[in-house]
PDB file of C-alpha atoms and ligand atoms in Angstrom:
ATOM      1  CA  UNK A   1       0.296  25.223  -1.892  1.00  0.00           C
ATOM      2  CA  UNK A   2       1.891  23.471   0.938  1.00  0.00           C
ATOM      3  CA  UNK A   3       2.747  24.098   4.019  1.00  0.00           C
ATOM      4  CA  UNK A   4       5.398  23.333   6.394  1.00  0.00           C
ATOM      5  CA  UNK A   5       5.767  23.802  10.029  1.00  0.00           C
ATOM      6  CA  UNK A   6       8.626  22.845  11.709  1.00  0.00           C
ATOM      7  CA  UNK A   7       8.563  21.307  15.066  1.00  0.00           C
ATOM      8  CA  UNK A   8       5.779  19.978  14.631  1.00  0.00           C
ATOM      9  CA  UNK A   9       6.134  17.576  17.427  1.00  0.00           C
ATOM     10  CA  UNK A  10       6.243  19.833  19.858  1.00  0.00           C
ATOM     11  CA  UNK A  11       3.550  21.093  22.399  1.00  0.00           C
ATOM     12  CA  UNK A  12       2.730  24.191  19.631  1.00  0.00           C
ATOM     13  CA  UNK A  13       3.725  22.091  16.604  1.00  0.00           C
ATOM     14  CA  UNK A  14       1.403  19.048  17.082  1.00  0.00           C
ATOM     15  CA  UNK A  15      -2.263  20.797  17.604  1.00  0.00           C
ATOM     16  CA  UNK A  16      -0.976  24.489  14.620  1.00  0.00           C
ATOM     17  CA  UNK A  17      -0.564  20.823  11.966  1.00  0.00           C
ATOM     18  CA  UNK A  18      -3.732  20.195  12.864  1.00  0.00           C
ATOM     19  CA  UNK A  19      -5.787  23.122  12.775  1.00  0.00           C
ATOM     20  CA  UNK A  20      -3.381  23.831  10.162  1.00  0.00           C
ATOM     21  CA  UNK A  21      -4.625  20.526   8.415  1.00  0.00           C
ATOM     22  CA  UNK A  22      -8.452  20.920   9.309  1.00  0.00           C
ATOM     23  CA  UNK A  23      -8.339  24.972   7.538  1.00  0.00           C
ATOM     24  CA  UNK A  24      -5.836  23.818   4.396  1.00  0.00           C
ATOM     25  CA  UNK A  25      -7.343  20.123   3.740  1.00  0.00           C
ATOM     26  CA  UNK A  26      -4.453  18.134   4.580  1.00  0.00           C
ATOM     27  CA  UNK A  27      -3.184  17.470   1.798  1.00  0.00           C
ATOM     28  CA  UNK A  28      -2.021  20.943   2.366  1.00  0.00           C
ATOM     29  CA  UNK A  29       0.226  20.246   5.503  1.00  0.00           C
ATOM     30  CA  UNK A  30       3.961  18.709   5.670  1.00  0.00           C
ATOM     31  CA  UNK A  31       4.483  18.239   8.971  1.00  0.00           C
ATOM     32  CA  UNK A  32       8.512  17.783  10.299  1.00  0.00           C
ATOM     33  CA  UNK A  33      10.272  16.938  13.189  1.00  0.00           C
ATOM     34  CA  UNK A  34      13.204  15.055  14.613  1.00  0.00           C
ATOM     35  CA  UNK A  35      10.875  12.886  15.822  1.00  0.00           C
ATOM     36  CA  UNK A  36       8.024  11.525  14.742  1.00  0.00           C
ATOM     37  CA  UNK A  37       4.644  13.422  15.917  1.00  0.00           C
ATOM     38  CA  UNK A  38       1.790  10.204  17.845  1.00  0.00           C
ATOM     39  CA  UNK A  39      -0.823   9.390  16.423  1.00  0.00           C
ATOM     40  CA  UNK A  40      -1.190  11.756  13.088  1.00  0.00           C
ATOM     41  CA  UNK A  41      -1.859  10.687   9.598  1.00  0.00           C
ATOM     42  CA  UNK A  42      -0.234  13.716   8.273  1.00  0.00           C
ATOM     43  CA  UNK A  43       2.624  13.349   6.082  1.00  0.00           C
ATOM     44  CA  UNK A  44       5.697  13.914   8.220  1.00  0.00           C
ATOM     45  CA  UNK A  45       9.418  14.080   6.537  1.00  0.00           C
ATOM     46  CA  UNK A  46      12.346  13.114   9.669  1.00  0.00           C
ATOM     47  CA  UNK A  47      14.199  16.237   9.955  1.00  0.00           C
ATOM     48  CA  UNK A  48      16.949  18.320  12.059  1.00  0.00           C
ATOM     49  CA  UNK A  49      16.460  22.091  11.276  1.00  0.00           C
ATOM     50  CA  UNK A  50      20.505  21.624  11.383  1.00  0.00           C
ATOM     51  CA  UNK A  51      20.901  20.619   8.470  1.00  0.00           C
ATOM     52  CA  UNK A  52      20.458  22.360   5.962  1.00  0.00           C
ATOM     53  CA  UNK A  53      20.690  19.515   2.948  1.00  0.00           C
ATOM     54  CA  UNK A  54      17.808  18.090   4.130  1.00  0.00           C
ATOM     55  CA  UNK A  55      15.800  21.131   5.385  1.00  0.00           C
ATOM     56  CA  UNK A  56      16.457  21.506   1.423  1.00  0.00           C
ATOM     57  CA  UNK A  57      15.416  18.467  -0.065  1.00  0.00           C
ATOM     58  CA  UNK A  58      12.438  18.393   1.551  1.00  0.00           C
ATOM     59  CA  UNK A  59      11.166  21.915   0.861  1.00  0.00           C
ATOM     60  CA  UNK A  60      12.271  21.570  -3.319  1.00  0.00           C
ATOM     61  CA  UNK A  61      10.791  17.656  -2.878  1.00  0.00           C
ATOM     62  CA  UNK A  62       7.254  18.752  -1.983  1.00  0.00           C
ATOM     63  CA  UNK A  63       6.435  22.293  -3.331  1.00  0.00           C
ATOM     64  CA  UNK A  64       6.407  24.205  -0.110  1.00  0.00           C
ATOM     65  CA  UNK A  65       4.791  27.322   0.013  1.00  0.00           C
ATOM     66  CA  UNK A  66       4.429  28.056   3.513  1.00  0.00           C
ATOM     67  CA  UNK A  67       7.012  27.180   6.910  1.00  0.00           C
ATOM     68  CA  UNK A  68       5.696  27.609   9.977  1.00  0.00           C
ATOM     69  CA  UNK A  69       9.093  27.864  11.733  1.00  0.00           C
ATOM     70  CA  UNK A  70       8.190  26.628  15.060  1.00  0.00           C
ATOM     71  CA  UNK A  71      11.483  24.359  16.215  1.00  0.00           C
ATOM     72  CA  UNK A  72      13.570  25.520  19.113  1.00  0.00           C
ATOM     73  CA  UNK A  73      14.697  24.914  22.449  1.00  0.00           C
ATOM     74  CA  UNK A  74      12.228  27.064  25.036  1.00  0.00           C
ATOM     75  CA  UNK A  75      14.221  28.356  27.747  1.00  0.00           C
ATOM     76  CA  UNK A  76      15.334  26.720  30.972  1.00  0.00           C
ATOM     77  CA  UNK A  77      16.181  24.007  28.722  1.00  0.00           C
ATOM     78  CA  UNK A  78      17.884  26.769  26.483  1.00  0.00           C
ATOM     79  CA  UNK A  79      19.832  26.866  29.367  1.00  0.00           C
ATOM     80  CA  UNK A  80      20.905  23.827  29.997  1.00  0.00           C
ATOM     81  CA  UNK A  81      22.469  23.761  27.039  1.00  0.00           C
ATOM     82  CA  UNK A  82      23.116  26.418  25.942  1.00  0.00           C
ATOM     83  CA  UNK A  83      25.340  24.728  22.186  1.00  0.00           C
ATOM     84  CA  UNK A  84      22.161  23.173  21.513  1.00  0.00           C
ATOM     85  CA  UNK A  85      20.323  25.678  21.563  1.00  0.00           C
ATOM     86  CA  UNK A  86      22.381  28.242  19.342  1.00  0.00           C
ATOM     87  CA  UNK A  87      22.356  25.894  17.093  1.00  0.00           C
ATOM     88  CA  UNK A  88      18.719  24.750  16.469  1.00  0.00           C
ATOM     89  CA  UNK A  89      17.452  28.397  17.623  1.00  0.00           C
ATOM     90  CA  UNK A  90      19.766  30.332  15.226  1.00  0.00           C
ATOM     91  CA  UNK A  91      21.669  27.824  13.023  1.00  0.00           C
ATOM     92  CA  UNK A  92      18.147  26.435  11.964  1.00  0.00           C
ATOM     93  CA  UNK A  93      16.543  29.756  12.034  1.00  0.00           C
ATOM     94  CA  UNK A  94      19.272  30.920   9.437  1.00  0.00           C
ATOM     95  CA  UNK A  95      19.221  27.522   7.437  1.00  0.00           C
ATOM     96  CA  UNK A  96      14.801  27.852   7.029  1.00  0.00           C
ATOM     97  CA  UNK A  97      15.049  31.661   5.680  1.00  0.00           C
ATOM     98  CA  UNK A  98      17.943  30.381   3.570  1.00  0.00           C
ATOM     99  CA  UNK A  99      16.113  27.885   2.186  1.00  0.00           C
ATOM    100  CA  UNK A 100      12.918  29.780   1.569  1.00  0.00           C
ATOM    101  CA  UNK A 101      14.955  32.453   0.207  1.00  0.00           C
ATOM    102  CA  UNK A 102      17.126  29.907  -2.547  1.00  0.00           C
ATOM    103  CA  UNK A 103      13.558  28.160  -3.549  1.00  0.00           C
ATOM    104  CA  UNK A 104      11.667  31.034  -3.764  1.00  0.00           C
ATOM    105  CA  UNK A 105       9.184  30.505  -0.710  1.00  0.00           C
ATOM    106  CA  UNK A 106       6.177  32.393  -0.474  1.00  0.00           C
ATOM    107  CA  UNK A 107       6.119  33.533   4.115  1.00  0.00           C
ATOM    108  CA  UNK A 108       8.205  32.260   7.148  1.00  0.00           C
ATOM    109  CA  UNK A 109       6.532  32.523   9.980  1.00  0.00           C
ATOM    110  CA  UNK A 110       8.633  32.777  12.653  1.00  0.00           C
ATOM    111  CA  UNK A 111       6.469  32.658  16.464  1.00  0.00           C
ATOM    112  CA  UNK A 112       9.620  34.203  19.381  1.00  0.00           C
ATOM    113  CA  UNK A 113       8.554  35.199  23.593  1.00  0.00           C
ATOM    114  CA  UNK A 114       8.568  37.002  26.231  1.00  0.00           C
ATOM    115  CA  UNK A 115      12.616  35.329  26.838  1.00  0.00           C
ATOM    116  CA  UNK A 116      13.748  38.089  24.790  1.00  0.00           C
ATOM    117  CA  UNK A 117      12.860  40.198  26.913  1.00  0.00           C
ATOM    118  CA  UNK A 118      15.594  40.740  30.141  1.00  0.00           C
ATOM    119  CA  UNK A 119      15.843  42.642  33.667  1.00  0.00           C
ATOM    120  CA  UNK A 120      15.978  46.270  32.101  1.00  0.00           C
ATOM    121  CA  UNK A 121      12.397  45.823  30.058  1.00  0.00           C
ATOM    122  CA  UNK A 122      10.028  47.537  32.229  1.00  0.00           C
ATOM    123  CA  UNK A 123       7.523  44.763  33.522  1.00  0.00           C
ATOM    124  CA  UNK A 124       3.601  46.056  32.948  1.00  0.00           C
ATOM    125  CA  UNK A 125       2.198  46.823  29.393  1.00  0.00           C
ATOM    126  CA  UNK A 126       4.638  46.130  27.519  1.00  0.00           C
ATOM    127  CA  UNK A 127       4.796  47.186  23.825  1.00  0.00           C
ATOM    128  CA  UNK A 128       6.762  46.414  21.241  1.00  0.00           C
ATOM    129  CA  UNK A 129       9.160  48.754  20.892  1.00  0.00           C
ATOM    130  CA  UNK A 130      11.471  48.579  24.482  1.00  0.00           C
ATOM    131  CA  UNK A 131      14.343  47.104  25.948  1.00  0.00           C
ATOM    132  CA  UNK A 132      15.290  44.398  24.989  1.00  0.00           C
ATOM    133  CA  UNK A 133      18.253  42.968  26.810  1.00  0.00           C
ATOM    134  CA  UNK A 134      17.873  38.890  27.134  1.00  0.00           C
ATOM    135  CA  UNK A 135      19.989  37.866  28.865  1.00  0.00           C
ATOM    136  CA  UNK A 136      19.423  34.101  28.160  1.00  0.00           C
ATOM    137  CA  UNK A 137      21.146  32.043  25.194  1.00  0.00           C
ATOM    138  CA  UNK A 138      16.890  31.144  24.509  1.00  0.00           C
ATOM    139  CA  UNK A 139      16.215  35.326  24.794  1.00  0.00           C
ATOM    140  CA  UNK A 140      19.356  36.309  22.644  1.00  0.00           C
ATOM    141  CA  UNK A 141      19.194  33.202  20.077  1.00  0.00           C
ATOM    142  CA  UNK A 142      14.652  34.177  19.233  1.00  0.00           C
ATOM    143  CA  UNK A 143      15.567  38.306  19.177  1.00  0.00           C
ATOM    144  CA  UNK A 144      18.314  37.194  16.128  1.00  0.00           C
ATOM    145  CA  UNK A 145      15.598  35.127  15.062  1.00  0.00           C
ATOM    146  CA  UNK A 146      13.603  38.025  14.696  1.00  0.00           C
ATOM    147  CA  UNK A 147      15.937  40.509  13.370  1.00  0.00           C
ATOM    148  CA  UNK A 148      17.058  37.922  10.806  1.00  0.00           C
ATOM    149  CA  UNK A 149      12.637  37.444   9.527  1.00  0.00           C
ATOM    150  CA  UNK A 150      13.455  41.403   9.430  1.00  0.00           C
ATOM    151  CA  UNK A 151      16.937  41.303   7.720  1.00  0.00           C
ATOM    152  CA  UNK A 152      15.128  38.503   4.864  1.00  0.00           C
ATOM    153  CA  UNK A 153      11.661  41.012   4.868  1.00  0.00           C
ATOM    154  CA  UNK A 154      13.600  44.091   4.138  1.00  0.00           C
ATOM    155  CA  UNK A 155      16.720  42.597   1.458  1.00  0.00           C
ATOM    156  CA  UNK A 156      15.361  39.850  -0.523  1.00  0.00           C
ATOM    157  CA  UNK A 157      10.719  40.327  -0.391  1.00  0.00           C
ATOM    158  CA  UNK A 158      11.078  37.177   1.642  1.00  0.00           C
ATOM    159  CA  UNK A 159       6.975  38.013   3.920  1.00  0.00           C
ATOM    160  CA  UNK A 160       8.776  37.271   7.206  1.00  0.00           C
ATOM    161  CA  UNK A 161       5.938  37.722  10.043  1.00  0.00           C
ATOM    162  CA  UNK A 162       5.701  36.389  13.834  1.00  0.00           C
ATOM    163  CA  UNK A 163       4.843  36.689  16.898  1.00  0.00           C
ATOM    164  CA  UNK A 164       6.038  37.165  20.734  1.00  0.00           C
ATOM    165  CA  UNK A 165       3.972  34.155  22.901  1.00  0.00           C
ATOM    166  CA  UNK A 166       3.915  34.502  26.411  1.00  0.00           C
ATOM    167  CA  UNK A 167       3.684  31.605  28.414  1.00  0.00           C
ATOM    168  CA  UNK A 168       1.144  29.250  26.392  1.00  0.00           C
ATOM    169  CA  UNK A 169      -1.061  26.724  28.381  1.00  0.00           C
ATOM    170  CA  UNK A 170      -2.628  23.514  26.707  1.00  0.00           C
ATOM    171  CA  UNK A 171      -3.936  19.553  27.028  1.00  0.00           C
ATOM    172  CA  UNK A 172      -2.887  18.064  24.146  1.00  0.00           C
ATOM    173  CA  UNK A 173       0.451  17.572  24.175  1.00  0.00           C
ATOM    174  CA  UNK A 174       3.303  18.051  27.018  1.00  0.00           C
ATOM    175  CA  UNK A 175       5.492  21.041  26.741  1.00  0.00           C
ATOM    176  CA  UNK A 176       9.226  20.266  27.500  1.00  0.00           C
ATOM    177  CA  UNK A 177      11.658  22.913  28.941  1.00  0.00           C
ATOM    178  CA  UNK A 178       9.780  26.216  29.049  1.00  0.00           C
ATOM    179  CA  UNK A 179       9.858  28.156  32.961  1.00  0.00           C
ATOM    180  CA  UNK A 180       5.751  28.651  32.116  1.00  0.00           C
ATOM    181  CA  UNK A 181       5.681  25.037  32.466  1.00  0.00           C
ATOM    182  CA  UNK A 182       4.828  25.193  35.203  1.00  0.00           C
ATOM    183  CA  UNK A 183       0.988  26.122  35.032  1.00  0.00           C
ATOM    184  CA  UNK A 184       0.448  22.919  32.982  1.00  0.00           C
ATOM    185  CA  UNK A 185       2.417  20.815  35.702  1.00  0.00           C
ATOM    186  CA  UNK A 186      -0.262  22.743  38.251  1.00  0.00           C
ATOM    187  CA  UNK A 187      -2.857  22.017  36.528  1.00  0.00           C
ATOM    188  CA  UNK A 188      -2.447  18.906  35.616  1.00  0.00           C
ATOM    189  CA  UNK A 189      -1.334  17.465  39.054  1.00  0.00           C
ATOM    190  CA  UNK A 190      -4.822  19.376  40.316  1.00  0.00           C
ATOM    191  CA  UNK A 191      -6.980  17.116  37.471  1.00  0.00           C
ATOM    192  CA  UNK A 192      -5.342  14.068  39.076  1.00  0.00           C
ATOM    193  CA  UNK A 193      -5.765  14.469  42.208  1.00  0.00           C
ATOM    194  CA  UNK A 194      -2.036  15.133  43.589  1.00  0.00           C
ATOM    195  CA  UNK A 195      -0.246  17.789  45.055  1.00  0.00           C
ATOM    196  CA  UNK A 196       1.655  20.505  43.569  1.00  0.00           C
ATOM    197  CA  UNK A 197       5.805  21.395  43.919  1.00  0.00           C
ATOM    198  CA  UNK A 198       6.544  24.264  41.661  1.00  0.00           C
ATOM    199  CA  UNK A 199       9.638  26.185  41.305  1.00  0.00           C
ATOM    200  CA  UNK A 200       8.528  28.960  41.055  1.00  0.00           C
ATOM    201  CA  UNK A 201       8.209  31.814  43.836  1.00  0.00           C
ATOM    202  CA  UNK A 202       4.763  32.343  44.475  1.00  0.00           C
ATOM    203  CA  UNK A 203       4.511  36.185  43.226  1.00  0.00           C
ATOM    204  CA  UNK A 204       6.012  35.505  40.084  1.00  0.00           C
ATOM    205  CA  UNK A 205       4.217  37.389  37.801  1.00  0.00           C
ATOM    206  CA  UNK A 206       3.494  36.479  33.514  1.00  0.00           C
ATOM    207  CA  UNK A 207       1.904  36.500  30.828  1.00  0.00           C
ATOM    208  CA  UNK A 208       0.273  33.086  29.103  1.00  0.00           C
ATOM    209  CA  UNK A 209      -2.429  32.197  27.080  1.00  0.00           C
ATOM    210  CA  UNK A 210      -4.439  28.664  26.166  1.00  0.00           C
ATOM    211  CA  UNK A 211      -3.451  27.408  22.854  1.00  0.00           C
ATOM    212  CA  UNK A 212      -6.027  27.701  21.302  1.00  0.00           C
ATOM    213  CA  UNK A 213      -5.446  31.481  21.295  1.00  0.00           C
ATOM    214  CA  UNK A 214      -1.842  30.393  19.913  1.00  0.00           C
ATOM    215  CA  UNK A 215      -3.036  28.854  17.582  1.00  0.00           C
ATOM    216  CA  UNK A 216      -5.517  31.226  15.898  1.00  0.00           C
ATOM    217  CA  UNK A 217      -2.955  33.679  16.100  1.00  0.00           C
ATOM    218  CA  UNK A 218      -0.479  32.354  14.167  1.00  0.00           C
ATOM    219  CA  UNK A 219      -2.919  31.696  10.992  1.00  0.00           C
ATOM    220  CA  UNK A 220      -4.222  34.544  11.789  1.00  0.00           C
ATOM    221  CA  UNK A 221      -1.023  36.765  11.066  1.00  0.00           C
ATOM    222  CA  UNK A 222      -0.192  35.062   8.614  1.00  0.00           C
ATOM    223  CA  UNK A 223      -3.248  34.920   6.652  1.00  0.00           C
ATOM    224  CA  UNK A 224      -3.507  38.871   6.778  1.00  0.00           C
ATOM    225  CA  UNK A 225      -3.235  41.737   4.709  1.00  0.00           C
ATOM    226  CA  UNK A 226       0.254  42.638   4.308  1.00  0.00           C
ATOM    227  CA  UNK A 227      -0.581  46.485   3.569  1.00  0.00           C
ATOM    228  CA  UNK A 228      -2.128  46.718   7.251  1.00  0.00           C
ATOM    229  CA  UNK A 229       1.318  45.347   8.763  1.00  0.00           C
ATOM    230  CA  UNK A 230       2.859  47.920  11.388  1.00  0.00           C
ATOM    231  CA  UNK A 231       5.364  45.264  12.759  1.00  0.00           C
ATOM    232  CA  UNK A 232       6.843  41.888  10.890  1.00  0.00           C
ATOM    233  CA  UNK A 233       8.926  40.199  13.473  1.00  0.00           C
ATOM    234  CA  UNK A 234       7.154  40.606  16.819  1.00  0.00           C
ATOM    235  CA  UNK A 235       3.496  41.405  17.199  1.00  0.00           C
ATOM    236  CA  UNK A 236       2.712  41.225  20.956  1.00  0.00           C
ATOM    237  CA  UNK A 237      -0.116  38.169  21.722  1.00  0.00           C
ATOM    238  CA  UNK A 238      -1.169  37.733  25.309  1.00  0.00           C
ATOM    239  CA  UNK A 239      -4.614  37.257  27.545  1.00  0.00           C
ATOM    240  CA  UNK A 240      -4.074  37.092  30.870  1.00  0.00           C
ATOM    241  CA  UNK A 241      -1.549  37.125  33.795  1.00  0.00           C
ATOM    242  CA  UNK A 242      -1.257  35.663  36.759  1.00  0.00           C
ATOM    243  CA  UNK A 243       1.166  34.187  39.213  1.00  0.00           C
ATOM    244  CA  UNK A 244       1.038  30.281  40.831  1.00  0.00           C
ATOM    245  CA  UNK A 245      -0.582  31.731  43.611  1.00  0.00           C
ATOM    246  CA  UNK A 246      -3.054  32.496  42.260  1.00  0.00           C
ATOM    247  CA  UNK A 247      -4.085  29.190  39.816  1.00  0.00           C
ATOM    248  CA  UNK A 248      -3.065  27.540  43.005  1.00  0.00           C
ATOM    249  CA  UNK A 249      -6.267  29.878  44.447  1.00  0.00           C
ATOM    250  CA  UNK A 250      -8.287  28.960  41.417  1.00  0.00           C
ATOM    251  CA  UNK A 251      -7.987  25.539  41.679  1.00  0.00           C
ATOM    252  CA  UNK A 252      -8.849  25.152  45.422  1.00  0.00           C
ATOM    253  CA  UNK A 253     -11.806  26.392  43.769  1.00  0.00           C
ATOM    254  CA  UNK A 254     -12.689  22.458  41.103  1.00  0.00           C
ATOM    255  CA  UNK A 255      -9.907  20.931  43.546  1.00  0.00           C
ATOM    256  CA  UNK A 256     -10.516  22.545  48.025  1.00  0.00           C
ATOM    257  CA  UNK A 257      -8.196  19.562  48.879  1.00  0.00           C
ATOM    258  CA  UNK A 258      -5.463  20.032  46.302  1.00  0.00           C
ATOM    259  CA  UNK A 259      -2.436  21.391  47.709  1.00  0.00           C
ATOM    260  CA  UNK A 260       1.202  23.698  46.869  1.00  0.00           C
ATOM    261  CA  UNK A 261       4.546  23.794  47.984  1.00  0.00           C
ATOM    262  CA  UNK A 262       6.634  26.219  46.360  1.00  0.00           C
ATOM    263  CA  UNK A 263      10.860  25.094  45.762  1.00  0.00           C
ATOM    264  CA  UNK A 264      12.281  28.190  43.465  1.00  0.00           C
ATOM    265  CA  UNK A 265      15.124  26.747  40.925  1.00  0.00           C
ATOM    266  CA  UNK A 266      17.486  28.766  39.016  1.00  0.00           C
ATOM    267  CA  UNK A 267      13.941  28.892  36.364  1.00  0.00           C
ATOM    268  CA  UNK A 268      13.426  31.756  38.937  1.00  0.00           C
ATOM    269  CA  UNK A 269      16.375  34.046  37.864  1.00  0.00           C
ATOM    270  CA  UNK A 270      14.803  33.102  33.742  1.00  0.00           C
ATOM    271  CA  UNK A 271      10.961  33.974  35.685  1.00  0.00           C
ATOM    272  CA  UNK A 272      12.351  37.121  37.088  1.00  0.00           C
ATOM    273  CA  UNK A 273      14.068  38.966  34.036  1.00  0.00           C
ATOM    274  CA  UNK A 274      10.247  38.977  32.280  1.00  0.00           C
ATOM    275  CA  UNK A 275       7.482  41.439  31.628  1.00  0.00           C
ATOM    276  CA  UNK A 276       4.501  40.758  34.225  1.00  0.00           C
ATOM    277  CA  UNK A 277       1.939  41.736  30.660  1.00  0.00           C
ATOM    278  CA  UNK A 278       2.105  42.385  27.305  1.00  0.00           C
ATOM    279  CA  UNK A 279       0.445  45.684  25.269  1.00  0.00           C
ATOM    280  CA  UNK A 280      -1.044  43.842  22.268  1.00  0.00           C
ATOM    281  CA  UNK A 281      -2.845  46.619  20.726  1.00  0.00           C
ATOM    282  CA  UNK A 282      -0.915  46.552  17.555  1.00  0.00           C
ATOM    283  CA  UNK A 283      -1.912  43.088  17.025  1.00  0.00           C
ATOM    284  CA  UNK A 284      -5.375  44.257  17.506  1.00  0.00           C
ATOM    285  CA  UNK A 285      -5.461  47.062  14.829  1.00  0.00           C
ATOM    286  CA  UNK A 286      -3.026  45.421  12.263  1.00  0.00           C
ATOM    287  CA  UNK A 287      -4.972  42.155  12.226  1.00  0.00           C
ATOM    288  CA  UNK A 288      -8.553  41.778  14.842  1.00  0.00           C
ATOM    289  CA  UNK A 289      -5.965  39.447  17.787  1.00  0.00           C
ATOM    290  CA  UNK A 290      -9.194  38.916  20.590  1.00  0.00           C
ATOM    291  CA  UNK A 291      -7.996  35.861  23.024  1.00  0.00           C
ATOM    292  CA  UNK A 292     -11.512  34.274  23.507  1.00  0.00           C
ATOM    293  CA  UNK A 293     -10.008  33.108  26.694  1.00  0.00           C
ATOM    294  CA  UNK A 294      -9.760  34.849  30.070  1.00  0.00           C
ATOM    295  CA  UNK A 295      -7.976  33.292  32.946  1.00  0.00           C
ATOM    296  CA  UNK A 296     -11.264  31.236  34.818  1.00  0.00           C
ATOM    297  CA  UNK A 297     -12.324  29.492  30.902  1.00  0.00           C
ATOM    298  CA  UNK A 298      -8.602  28.611  30.511  1.00  0.00           C
ATOM    299  CA  UNK A 299      -8.750  26.932  34.097  1.00  0.00           C
ATOM    300  CA  UNK A 300     -12.198  25.135  33.090  1.00  0.00           C
ATOM    301  CA  UNK A 301     -11.684  23.862  29.993  1.00  0.00           C
ATOM    302  CA  UNK A 302      -8.203  23.041  30.620  1.00  0.00           C
ATOM    303  CA  UNK A 303     -10.156  20.576  34.235  1.00  0.00           C
ATOM    304  CA  UNK A 304     -11.987  19.647  31.905  1.00  0.00           C
ATOM    305  CA  UNK A 305     -10.496  17.393  29.589  1.00  0.00           C
ATOM    306  CA  UNK A 306      -7.492  16.161  32.021  1.00  0.00           C
ATOM    307  CA  UNK A 307      -9.666  15.489  35.281  1.00  0.00           C
ATOM    308  CA  UNK A 308     -10.358  11.724  35.957  1.00  0.00           C
ATOM    309  CA  UNK A 309     -13.010  10.458  37.327  1.00  0.00           C
ATOM    310  CA  UNK A 310     -11.885   9.413  40.586  1.00  0.00           C
ATOM    311  CA  UNK A 311     -12.688   6.288  42.231  1.00  0.00           C
ATOM    312  CA  UNK A 312     -15.148   5.256  45.098  1.00  0.00           C
TER     313      UNK A 312
HETATM  314  C1  AKB B   1       9.026  29.215  28.216  1.00  0.00           C
HETATM  315  O1  AKB B   1       8.957  29.124  29.703  1.00  0.00           O
HETATM  316  O2  AKB B   1      10.603  29.254  27.719  1.00  0.00           O
HETATM  317  C2  AKB B   1       8.194  29.471  27.240  1.00  0.00           C
HETATM  318  C3  AKB B   1       8.599  31.143  26.487  1.00  0.00           C
HETATM  319  C4  AKB B   1       8.050  32.030  27.488  1.00  0.00           C
HETATM  320  O3  AKB B   1       8.793  31.528  25.535  1.00  0.00           O
HETATM  321  N1  AKB B   1       7.375  28.528  27.363  1.00  0.00           N
END
């Protein structure tokens, strides 16, 4: 089976491609993105999801049967360039779904995000079915992508599945253009023994997850027995929630001289619309979702991969 990953050079894509190659064999994976993946020996095709013909050719020529559609602009980039976010996130998803339908692809997995929530959404332990009125271009396009996935599943029997990710924390590939990116930047700064200026207020509590758990959740959802699924494109997954101040304090345990200053910018308004925590019981009940990393374990694992030896 050939598995296509769009957005393969991004923060999630680059790690998903490696995990899929390990699980199903290198020849089963085809990576595509607008920019080449650094240091990878996985088959790669340069592709822009806005180009339906180019995408169609890649899917046809390679006999693709499953797609992980990760290409997307994140929340902060989406507010800076709403037209590009609309084109990549929404038209790109339309192109992937229509091409998948027309070429008999078996399954499409589309990650979504807590960005679909808006200021009217309850804040704590939010279940998948709740008030969803996003006010960012990222949220609007990702929510529409969830609905398109539902539509293609029921109308054309295309097996579309998806989950709403919280902020994702990882050390291998840098994130780009997200609101939860502060968490990675803060850990990297501490590990490199540099001060950090945080672009969110110190009391902004958001749900988060370590990348290893995010990658497992994508693969587990894709492999789950369809007869057990009670939802399609909006399973919640999450591991823990914390504020910038709590992360700073945890980092102090490892680096007592670490200093953070707070200077909220336009991303504060985005974060203020998102919930503090998610109810992921449907994912646990339907396909056994269970995160392995808690907050402390995530921080110490990040540091073990990032810390530079101290120069004396
Ligand atoms: C972002 O901050 O935009 C993303 C997300 C929560 O989807 N990390």
